[in-house]
Amino acid sequence: MRPGTMRDMEILNRNNINGPWPDGSLYVGRGTPLGNPFAIGENGTREEVIAAYGDWLRRQVADRDPVILTAMAGLHADSKLVCSCAPRPCHAEQIAAVWQEIEAQGGIRPRPAFHDDGTTPRDGAVFVFGSNLSGRHGAGAAFEAKEHFGAIPGQERGYQGVAPRHCFAVPTKNEKIATLPLDEIESHVSAFAEFAHQHLDLRFFLTRVGCGLAGHKDADIAPLFRRAPLLRCSFPSPWRHPLFPLLMSYAGIGSRKTPVHILSKMRRVAERLEVRGYTLRSGGADGADTAFEEGCKRKEIFLPQPGFNGRE
């Protein structure tokens, strides 16, 4: 897409704005949450870094990055994205395009939708279940799909039935009912994701595909579904952490001069959060960051630059 109007979302060059910026303006240059981390020259041509940014932004949205989602949620159809590039091609085009994709999927939810394992949809959503390559829907979620959601005996994969009693079969076992390896299941999940992205009018209710009778672990299967349209899917509750680990993360706030007794409390808080499955996201600075790090093992360190504070 070229710079300009996209559903009334404009891309403006800050150097061409005389006087106060128009209402609804948002600067998206470097240093802002929606700034492009890829540089022209170092990371490719202008077109290449814009394309790389689009891929990166979609991954951040899929991973439910709280900073990115907050920034995207603040946009609307008549927002004005301000950069220093227009009318030349700009990463703001990708921001507008991704925003439109999100809107087409129902907008940004405060949190992904989850349901209790073993329940079924009551709102006409497509029932997504694990199948075998012989199309014998004889047990577990596959039997439920045959009995109540239009699964067709002998049809081993894909969309089946008629709304609101419809389903989608994702093969997780072979013709002899032996469990398929993860790489094969991943290819079938990709087929589901492609179908889901092409049918914007449908919502999907996922069972623990591949984790029941097929025997795979939730931690191995759930991440495969990140490429699906997350905003139109409801996921089984055991997939909450493996699918969206950022929802189970936290960051410590303080300073290098935080009192010793407060630092001690921070360590204890980190220990308690560790037990509950949370991951620390630390900037690696002295004080609060270090105190929280000392209290837990599950952590991710994000350094401003290599070698910051003597770390690699």
Short mmCIF file of N, CA and C in Angstrom, two decimals, residues 134-137 142 145-147 149-161 166-169:
data_model
loop_
_atom_site.label_atom_id
_atom_site.label_comp_id
_atom_site.label_asym_id
_atom_site.label_seq_id
_atom_site.Cartn_x
_atom_site.Cartn_y
_atom_site.Cartn_z
N SER A 134 -8.13 -41.85 9.01
CA SER A 134 -9.14 -42.75 8.46
C SER A 134 -10.53 -42.12 8.54
N GLY A 135 -10.63 -41.01 9.24
CA GLY A 135 -11.93 -40.35 9.37
C GLY A 135 -12.89 -41.07 10.29
N ARG A 136 -12.38 -41.88 11.19
CA ARG A 136 -13.24 -42.57 12.16
C ARG A 136 -13.38 -41.68 13.39
N HIS A 137 -14.51 -41.06 13.52
CA HIS A 137 -14.73 -40.14 14.63
C HIS A 137 -15.39 -40.91 15.77
N ALA A 142 -13.65 -36.08 18.86
CA ALA A 142 -14.08 -36.46 17.52
C ALA A 142 -15.49 -37.05 17.54
N ALA A 145 -17.86 -34.29 17.95
CA ALA A 145 -18.03 -33.57 16.68
C ALA A 145 -18.99 -34.31 15.75
N LYS A 146 -18.91 -35.64 15.73
CA LYS A 146 -19.80 -36.43 14.87
C LYS A 146 -21.24 -36.36 15.37
N GLU A 147 -21.41 -36.43 16.68
CA GLU A 147 -22.75 -36.48 17.24
C GLU A 147 -23.47 -35.13 17.22
N PHE A 149 -21.81 -31.81 15.94
CA PHE A 149 -21.29 -30.68 15.17
C PHE A 149 -21.01 -31.01 13.71
N GLY A 150 -21.69 -32.03 13.19
CA GLY A 150 -21.68 -32.27 11.76
C GLY A 150 -20.46 -32.95 11.18
N ALA A 151 -19.60 -33.55 12.01
CA ALA A 151 -18.44 -34.27 11.47
C ALA A 151 -18.92 -35.46 10.64
N ILE A 152 -18.32 -35.64 9.47
CA ILE A 152 -18.75 -36.66 8.52
C ILE A 152 -17.83 -37.88 8.60
N PRO A 153 -18.36 -39.07 8.89
CA PRO A 153 -17.52 -40.28 8.90
C PRO A 153 -16.79 -40.44 7.57
N GLY A 154 -15.50 -40.72 7.65
CA GLY A 154 -14.69 -40.87 6.45
C GLY A 154 -14.02 -39.58 5.99
N GLN A 155 -14.46 -38.46 6.50
CA GLN A 155 -13.83 -37.17 6.15
C GLN A 155 -12.87 -36.81 7.27
N GLU A 156 -11.59 -36.97 6.98
CA GLU A 156 -10.58 -36.94 8.04
C GLU A 156 -10.07 -35.55 8.39
N ARG A 157 -10.36 -34.56 7.54
CA ARG A 157 -9.81 -33.22 7.80
C ARG A 157 -10.72 -32.14 7.25
N GLY A 158 -10.50 -30.93 7.74
CA GLY A 158 -11.17 -29.78 7.16
C GLY A 158 -12.54 -29.45 7.74
N TYR A 159 -13.16 -28.46 7.11
CA TYR A 159 -14.44 -27.93 7.56
C TYR A 159 -15.57 -28.88 7.19
N GLN A 160 -16.49 -29.10 8.13
CA GLN A 160 -17.61 -30.02 7.92
C GLN A 160 -18.85 -29.48 8.63
N GLY A 161 -20.02 -29.95 8.18
CA GLY A 161 -21.27 -29.55 8.81
C GLY A 161 -21.80 -28.24 8.26
N HIS A 166 -21.33 -26.95 13.10
CA HIS A 166 -20.23 -27.19 12.16
C HIS A 166 -18.93 -27.38 12.94
N CYS A 167 -17.93 -27.93 12.24
CA CYS A 167 -16.69 -28.28 12.92
C CYS A 167 -15.52 -28.24 11.93
N PHE A 168 -14.33 -28.41 12.47
CA PHE A 168 -13.12 -28.48 11.64
C PHE A 168 -12.23 -29.57 12.22
N ALA A 169 -11.85 -30.54 11.37
CA ALA A 169 -11.02 -31.67 11.81
C ALA A 169 -9.55 -31.39 11.52
#
